[in-house]
GROMACS .gro file of C-alpha atoms in nm:
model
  114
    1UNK     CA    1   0.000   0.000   0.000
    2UNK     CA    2   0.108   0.338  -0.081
    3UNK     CA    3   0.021   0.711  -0.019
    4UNK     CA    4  -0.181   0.658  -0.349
    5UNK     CA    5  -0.311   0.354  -0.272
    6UNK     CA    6  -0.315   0.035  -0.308
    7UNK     CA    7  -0.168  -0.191  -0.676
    8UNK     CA    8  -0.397  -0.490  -0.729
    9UNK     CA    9  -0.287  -0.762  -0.953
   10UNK     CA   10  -0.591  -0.849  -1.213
   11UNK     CA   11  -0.642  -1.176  -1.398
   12UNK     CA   12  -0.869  -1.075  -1.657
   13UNK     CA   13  -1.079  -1.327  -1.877
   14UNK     CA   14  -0.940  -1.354  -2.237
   15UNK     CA   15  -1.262  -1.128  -2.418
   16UNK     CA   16  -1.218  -0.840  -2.181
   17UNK     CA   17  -0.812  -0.866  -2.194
   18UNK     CA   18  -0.887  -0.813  -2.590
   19UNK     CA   19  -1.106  -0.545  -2.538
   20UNK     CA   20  -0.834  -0.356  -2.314
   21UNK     CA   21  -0.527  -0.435  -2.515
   22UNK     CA   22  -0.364  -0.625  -2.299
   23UNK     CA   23  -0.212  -0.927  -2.237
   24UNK     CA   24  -0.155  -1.133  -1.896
   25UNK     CA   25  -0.239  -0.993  -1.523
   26UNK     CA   26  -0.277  -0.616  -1.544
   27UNK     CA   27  -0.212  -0.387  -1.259
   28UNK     CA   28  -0.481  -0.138  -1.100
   29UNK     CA   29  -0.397   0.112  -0.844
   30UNK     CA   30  -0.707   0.118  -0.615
   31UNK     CA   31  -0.749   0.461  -0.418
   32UNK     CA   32  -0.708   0.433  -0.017
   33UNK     CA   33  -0.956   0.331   0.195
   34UNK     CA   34  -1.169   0.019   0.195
   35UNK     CA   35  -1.027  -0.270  -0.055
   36UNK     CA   36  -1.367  -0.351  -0.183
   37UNK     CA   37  -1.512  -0.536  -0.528
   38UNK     CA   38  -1.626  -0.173  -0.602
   39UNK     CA   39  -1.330   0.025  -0.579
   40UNK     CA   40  -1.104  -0.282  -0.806
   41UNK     CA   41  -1.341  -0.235  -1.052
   42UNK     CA   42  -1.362   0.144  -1.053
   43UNK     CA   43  -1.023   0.085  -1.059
   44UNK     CA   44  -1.040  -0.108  -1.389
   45UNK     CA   45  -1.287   0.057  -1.554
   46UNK     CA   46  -1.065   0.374  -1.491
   47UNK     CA   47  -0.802   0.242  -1.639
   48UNK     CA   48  -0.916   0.066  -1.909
   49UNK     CA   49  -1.197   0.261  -2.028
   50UNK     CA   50  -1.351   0.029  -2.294
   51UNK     CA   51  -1.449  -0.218  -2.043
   52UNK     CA   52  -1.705   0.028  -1.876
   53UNK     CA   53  -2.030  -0.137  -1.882
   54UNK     CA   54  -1.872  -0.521  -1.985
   55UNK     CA   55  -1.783  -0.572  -1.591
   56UNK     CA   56  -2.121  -0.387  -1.467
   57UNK     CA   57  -2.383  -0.261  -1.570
   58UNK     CA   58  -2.335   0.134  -1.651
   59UNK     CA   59  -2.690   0.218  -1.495
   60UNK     CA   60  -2.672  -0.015  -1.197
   61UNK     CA   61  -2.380  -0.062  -1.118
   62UNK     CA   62  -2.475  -0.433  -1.091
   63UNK     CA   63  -2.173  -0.702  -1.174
   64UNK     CA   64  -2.339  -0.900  -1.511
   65UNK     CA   65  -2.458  -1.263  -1.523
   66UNK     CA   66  -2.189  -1.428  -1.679
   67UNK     CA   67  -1.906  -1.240  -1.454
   68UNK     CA   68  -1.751  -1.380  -1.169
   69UNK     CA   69  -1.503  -1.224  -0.859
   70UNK     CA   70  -1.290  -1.477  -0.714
   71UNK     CA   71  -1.007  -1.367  -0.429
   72UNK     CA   72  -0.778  -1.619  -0.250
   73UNK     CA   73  -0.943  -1.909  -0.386
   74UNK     CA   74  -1.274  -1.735  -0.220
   75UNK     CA   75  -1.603  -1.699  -0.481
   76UNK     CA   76  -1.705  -1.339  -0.387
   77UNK     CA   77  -1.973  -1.310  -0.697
   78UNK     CA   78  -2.228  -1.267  -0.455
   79UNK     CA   79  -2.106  -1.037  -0.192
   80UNK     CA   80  -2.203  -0.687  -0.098
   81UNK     CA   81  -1.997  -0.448  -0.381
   82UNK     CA   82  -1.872  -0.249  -0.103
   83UNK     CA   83  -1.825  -0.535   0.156
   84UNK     CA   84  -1.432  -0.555   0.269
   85UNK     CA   85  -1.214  -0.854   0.000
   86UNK     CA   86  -1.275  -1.058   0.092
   87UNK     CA   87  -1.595  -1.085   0.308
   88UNK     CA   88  -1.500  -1.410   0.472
   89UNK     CA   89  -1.301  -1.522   0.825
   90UNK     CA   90  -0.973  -1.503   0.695
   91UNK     CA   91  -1.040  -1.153   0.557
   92UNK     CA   92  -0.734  -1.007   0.706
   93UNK     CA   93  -0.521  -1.273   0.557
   94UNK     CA   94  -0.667  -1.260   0.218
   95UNK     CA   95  -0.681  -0.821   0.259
   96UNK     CA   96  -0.276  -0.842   0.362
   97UNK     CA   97  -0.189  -1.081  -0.003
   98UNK     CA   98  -0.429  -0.884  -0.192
   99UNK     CA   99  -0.265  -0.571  -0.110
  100UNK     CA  100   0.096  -0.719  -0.075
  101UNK     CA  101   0.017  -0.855  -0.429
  102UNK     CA  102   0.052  -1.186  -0.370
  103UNK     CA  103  -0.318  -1.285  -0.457
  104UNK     CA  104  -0.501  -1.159  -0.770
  105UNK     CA  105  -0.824  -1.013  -0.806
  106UNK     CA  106  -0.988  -1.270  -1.088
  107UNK     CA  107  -1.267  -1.131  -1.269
  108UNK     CA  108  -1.404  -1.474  -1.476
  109UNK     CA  109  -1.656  -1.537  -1.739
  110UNK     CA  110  -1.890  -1.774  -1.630
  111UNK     CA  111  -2.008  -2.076  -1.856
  112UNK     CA  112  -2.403  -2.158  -1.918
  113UNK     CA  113  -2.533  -2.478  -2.002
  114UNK     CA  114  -2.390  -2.824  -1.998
   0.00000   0.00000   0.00000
């Protein structure tokens, strides 16, 4: 963590890496305060601006269907957006390697059917 914030590493799913231009984890700096699913993906969407609206809705603010969160091997698709990463017990674990950069941040496409 720095004075600016916090760098979050990102594992992005392949469509949205295309749609940013990049290639591989990406780095986000998250603002201080809170380390939340809200402010990595403000983060993102920041950074990479054509993925505004493919993460979240743009009116809602809702995370879409087929997009998943995962943090220290934790599903967090279903959280609160502002709830502390992760929302679990061992949130002070998983906070300390999220912000030391040892754990990434996945955003995942989910599958449908079978």
């Amino acid at each position: 963590m720095t004075s600016q914030g916090t760098e979050v590493r990102v594992v992005l799913p392949a469509h949205l890496r295309n749609l940013a231009g990049v290639h591989g984890e990406v780095l986000v700096s998250v603002p201080p305060g809170a380390l939340t699913q809200r402010a990595v993906v403000d983060a993102i969407e920041a950074r990479f601006p054509p993925l505004c609206g493919t993460i979240r809705d743009r009116q809602t603010g809702r995370r879409r269907a087929f997009i998943r969160f995962y943090c220290c091997e934790q599903d967090l698709s279903n959280e609160p957006p502002d709830a502390p990463l992760p929302a679990s017990v061992a949130s002070a674990i998983a906070a300390s390697a999220i912000a030391a950069g040892t754990e990434p941040f996945l955003v995942v496409g989910a599958m449908a059917g079978g």
